[in-house]
CSV table of C-alpha atoms in Angstrom, one decimal:
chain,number,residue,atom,x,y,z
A,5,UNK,CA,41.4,-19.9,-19.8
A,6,UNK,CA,38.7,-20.3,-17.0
A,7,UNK,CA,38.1,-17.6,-15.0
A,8,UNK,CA,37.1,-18.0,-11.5
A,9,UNK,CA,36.2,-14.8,-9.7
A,10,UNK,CA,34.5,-15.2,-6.6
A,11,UNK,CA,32.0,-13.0,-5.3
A,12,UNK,CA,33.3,-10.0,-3.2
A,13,UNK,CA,30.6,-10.4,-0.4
A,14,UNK,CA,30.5,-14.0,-0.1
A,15,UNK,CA,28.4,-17.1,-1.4
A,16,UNK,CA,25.4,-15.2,0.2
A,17,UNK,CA,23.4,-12.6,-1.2
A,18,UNK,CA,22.9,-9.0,0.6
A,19,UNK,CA,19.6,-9.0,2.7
A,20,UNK,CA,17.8,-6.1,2.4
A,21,UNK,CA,15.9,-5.1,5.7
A,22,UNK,CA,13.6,-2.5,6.9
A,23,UNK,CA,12.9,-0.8,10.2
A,24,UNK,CA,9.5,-0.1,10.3
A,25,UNK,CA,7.9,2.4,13.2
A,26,UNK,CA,4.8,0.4,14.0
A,27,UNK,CA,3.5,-1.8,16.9
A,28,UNK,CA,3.1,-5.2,16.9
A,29,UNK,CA,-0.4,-5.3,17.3
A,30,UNK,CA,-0.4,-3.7,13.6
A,31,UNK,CA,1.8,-6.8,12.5
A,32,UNK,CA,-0.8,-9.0,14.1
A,33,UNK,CA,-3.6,-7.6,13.1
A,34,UNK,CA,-2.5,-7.4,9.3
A,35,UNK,CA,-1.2,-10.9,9.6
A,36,UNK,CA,-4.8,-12.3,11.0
A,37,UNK,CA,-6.3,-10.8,7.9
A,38,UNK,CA,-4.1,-12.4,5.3
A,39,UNK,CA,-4.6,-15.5,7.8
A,40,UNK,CA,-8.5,-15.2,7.4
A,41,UNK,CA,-7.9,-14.3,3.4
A,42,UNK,CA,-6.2,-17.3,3.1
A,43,UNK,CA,-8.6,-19.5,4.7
A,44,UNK,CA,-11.2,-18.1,2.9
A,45,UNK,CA,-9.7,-19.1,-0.6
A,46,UNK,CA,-8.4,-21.9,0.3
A,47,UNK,CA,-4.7,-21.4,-0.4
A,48,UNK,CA,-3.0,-24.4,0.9
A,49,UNK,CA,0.3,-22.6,1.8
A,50,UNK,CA,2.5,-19.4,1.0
A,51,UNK,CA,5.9,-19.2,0.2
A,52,UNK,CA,6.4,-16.8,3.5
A,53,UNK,CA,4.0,-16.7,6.9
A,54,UNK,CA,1.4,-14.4,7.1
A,55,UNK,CA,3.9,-12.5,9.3
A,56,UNK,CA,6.5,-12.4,7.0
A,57,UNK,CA,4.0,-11.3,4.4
A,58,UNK,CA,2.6,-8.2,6.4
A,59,UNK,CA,6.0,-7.0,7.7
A,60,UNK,CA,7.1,-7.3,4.2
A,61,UNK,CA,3.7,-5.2,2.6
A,62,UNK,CA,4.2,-2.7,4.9
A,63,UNK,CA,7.9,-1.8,4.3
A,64,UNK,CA,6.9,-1.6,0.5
A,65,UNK,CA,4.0,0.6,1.6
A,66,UNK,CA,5.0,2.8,4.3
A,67,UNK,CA,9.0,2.9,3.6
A,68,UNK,CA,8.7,2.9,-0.4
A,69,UNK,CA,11.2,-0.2,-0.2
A,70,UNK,CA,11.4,-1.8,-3.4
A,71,UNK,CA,9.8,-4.9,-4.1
A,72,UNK,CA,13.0,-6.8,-5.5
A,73,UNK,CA,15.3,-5.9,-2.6
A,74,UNK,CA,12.5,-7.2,-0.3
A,75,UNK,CA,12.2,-10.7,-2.1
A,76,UNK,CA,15.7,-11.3,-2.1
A,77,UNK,CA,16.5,-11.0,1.2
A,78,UNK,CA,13.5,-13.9,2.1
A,79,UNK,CA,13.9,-16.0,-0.4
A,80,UNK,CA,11.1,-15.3,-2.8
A,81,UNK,CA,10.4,-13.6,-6.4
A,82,UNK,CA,10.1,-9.9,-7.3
A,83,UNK,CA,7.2,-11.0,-8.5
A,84,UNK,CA,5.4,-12.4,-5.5
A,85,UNK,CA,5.9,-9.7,-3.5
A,86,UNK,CA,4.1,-7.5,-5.8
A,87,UNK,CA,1.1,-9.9,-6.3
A,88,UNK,CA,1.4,-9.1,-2.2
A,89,UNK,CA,1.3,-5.3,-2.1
A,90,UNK,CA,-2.3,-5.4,-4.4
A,91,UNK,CA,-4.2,-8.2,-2.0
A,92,UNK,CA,-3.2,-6.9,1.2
A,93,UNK,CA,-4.0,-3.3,-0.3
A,94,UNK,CA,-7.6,-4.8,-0.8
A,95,UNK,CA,-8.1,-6.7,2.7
A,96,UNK,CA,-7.5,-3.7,3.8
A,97,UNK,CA,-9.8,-1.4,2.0
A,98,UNK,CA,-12.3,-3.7,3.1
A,99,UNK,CA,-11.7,-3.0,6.7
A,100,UNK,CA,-12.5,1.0,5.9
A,101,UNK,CA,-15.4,2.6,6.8
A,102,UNK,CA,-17.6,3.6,4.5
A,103,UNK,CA,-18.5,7.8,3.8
A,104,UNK,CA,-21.8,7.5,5.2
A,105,UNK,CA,-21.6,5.5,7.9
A,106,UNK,CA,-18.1,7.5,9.1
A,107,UNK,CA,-20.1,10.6,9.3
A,108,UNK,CA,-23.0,8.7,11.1
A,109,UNK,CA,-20.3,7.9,13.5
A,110,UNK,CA,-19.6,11.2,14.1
A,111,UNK,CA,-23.4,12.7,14.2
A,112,UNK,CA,-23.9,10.1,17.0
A,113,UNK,CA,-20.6,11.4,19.3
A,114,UNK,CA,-21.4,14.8,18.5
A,115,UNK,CA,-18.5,16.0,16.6
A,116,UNK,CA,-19.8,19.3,14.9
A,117,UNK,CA,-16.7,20.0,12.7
A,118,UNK,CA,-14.9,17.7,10.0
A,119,UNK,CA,-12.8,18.7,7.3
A,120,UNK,CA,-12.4,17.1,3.8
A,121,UNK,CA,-9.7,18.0,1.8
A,122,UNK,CA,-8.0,16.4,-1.3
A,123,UNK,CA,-4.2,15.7,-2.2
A,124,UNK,CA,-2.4,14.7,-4.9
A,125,UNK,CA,0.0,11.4,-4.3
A,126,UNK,CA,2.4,11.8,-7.4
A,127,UNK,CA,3.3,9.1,-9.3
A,128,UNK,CA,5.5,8.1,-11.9
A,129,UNK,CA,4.3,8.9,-15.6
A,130,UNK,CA,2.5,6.0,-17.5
A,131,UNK,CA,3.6,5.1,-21.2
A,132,UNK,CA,0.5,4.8,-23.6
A,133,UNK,CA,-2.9,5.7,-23.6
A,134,UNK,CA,-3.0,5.5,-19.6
A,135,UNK,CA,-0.5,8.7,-19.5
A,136,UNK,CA,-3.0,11.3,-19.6
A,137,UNK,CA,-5.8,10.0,-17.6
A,138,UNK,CA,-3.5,10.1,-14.7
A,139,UNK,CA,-2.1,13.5,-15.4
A,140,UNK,CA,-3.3,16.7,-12.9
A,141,UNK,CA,-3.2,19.6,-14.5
A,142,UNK,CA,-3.9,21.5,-11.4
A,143,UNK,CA,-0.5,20.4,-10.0
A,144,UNK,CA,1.7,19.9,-13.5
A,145,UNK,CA,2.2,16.2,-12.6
A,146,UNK,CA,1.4,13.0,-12.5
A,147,UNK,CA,-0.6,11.0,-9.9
A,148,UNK,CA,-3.6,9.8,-8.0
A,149,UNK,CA,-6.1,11.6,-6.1
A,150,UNK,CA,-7.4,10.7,-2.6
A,151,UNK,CA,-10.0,12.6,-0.3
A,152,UNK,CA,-9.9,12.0,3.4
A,153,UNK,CA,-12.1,13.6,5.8
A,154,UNK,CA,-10.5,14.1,9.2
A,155,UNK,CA,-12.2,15.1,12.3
A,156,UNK,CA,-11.4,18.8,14.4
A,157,UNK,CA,-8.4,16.9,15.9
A,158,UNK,CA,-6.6,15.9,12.4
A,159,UNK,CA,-7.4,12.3,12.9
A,160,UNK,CA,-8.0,10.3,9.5
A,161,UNK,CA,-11.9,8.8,9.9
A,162,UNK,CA,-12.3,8.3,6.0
A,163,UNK,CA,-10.1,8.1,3.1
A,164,UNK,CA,-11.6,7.6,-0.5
A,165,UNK,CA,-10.3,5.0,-3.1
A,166,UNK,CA,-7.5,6.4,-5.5
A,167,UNK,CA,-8.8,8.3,-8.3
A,168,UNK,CA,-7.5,9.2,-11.6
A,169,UNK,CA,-5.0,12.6,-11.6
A,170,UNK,CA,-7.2,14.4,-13.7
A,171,UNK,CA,-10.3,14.0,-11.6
A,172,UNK,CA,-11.6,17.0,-9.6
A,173,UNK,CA,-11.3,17.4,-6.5
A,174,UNK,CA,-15.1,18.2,-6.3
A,175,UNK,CA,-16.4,15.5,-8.8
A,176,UNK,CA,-14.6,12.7,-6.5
């Protein structure tokens, strides 16, 4: 007996989409630098745009979409798409100012007052040997610690790289 159950939704899969609150000068400016990235090592092609590629980055980044819901509605691997997230992660944190010269920045406009302050982005827990160092025991949890220095108006000017959990606040 053969059995021959078609698919409920159709011969197409379910795209997954994203509504993301951001202008489409972000878009094009994210999309220039994976543009210029690409240039740069020579990379012949992609399987997506560089369009497609930011738009897709940034629902994983700023809408916590996952990765494999993503890659199937465009056509490409799980996998690909979170190769993505990590090099468009790093163009970025290239772009960022540095400590000293954000605070130089400020010295020159005359801003008298900026605040630093610490948080804790949890995470999930880590099998292994990697489970502790990533464990806060300030906050009982798991995750990665970023400083950001904001100016009297609660505007981000610097954020630091991710750090362990278990770093201090103070050492970072």
């Amino acid at each position: 007996m053969k059995k021959n159950n078609p698919h409920a939704e159709g011969p197409d899969d379910l795209v997954f989409t994203a509504r993301l609150p951001l202008s489409s000068a972000t878009l094009n400016y994210l999309a220039t630098l994976i543009r210029g990235h690409l240039k740069k090592i020579g990379s012949p092609w992609r399987a997506l745009p560089a369009g497609k590629i930011a738009g897709i980055v940034l629902a994983v980044l700023r809408c916590d979409q996952r990765p494999g819901d993503l890659a199937g509605g465009n056509g490409v691997h799980r996998t690909t798409v979170t190769r993505w997230v990590p090099e468009v992660v790093s163009l970025l944190a290239a772009r960022a100012a540095r400590l000293d010269r954000a605070l130089k920045k400020i010295a020159r406009k005359g801003g008298g007052i900026v605040l630093l302050d610490g948080s804790l982005i949890r995470t999930r827990r880590r099998t292994g040997g990697e489970n502790r160092k990533n464990y806060s025991g300030k906050y009982k949890c798991h995750g990665l610690l970023v400083i950001a220095l904001t100016d009297d108006n609660g505007r981000l000017l610097w954020a630091s790289a991710a750090r362990s959990g278990r770093a201090s606040e103070i050492t970072v």
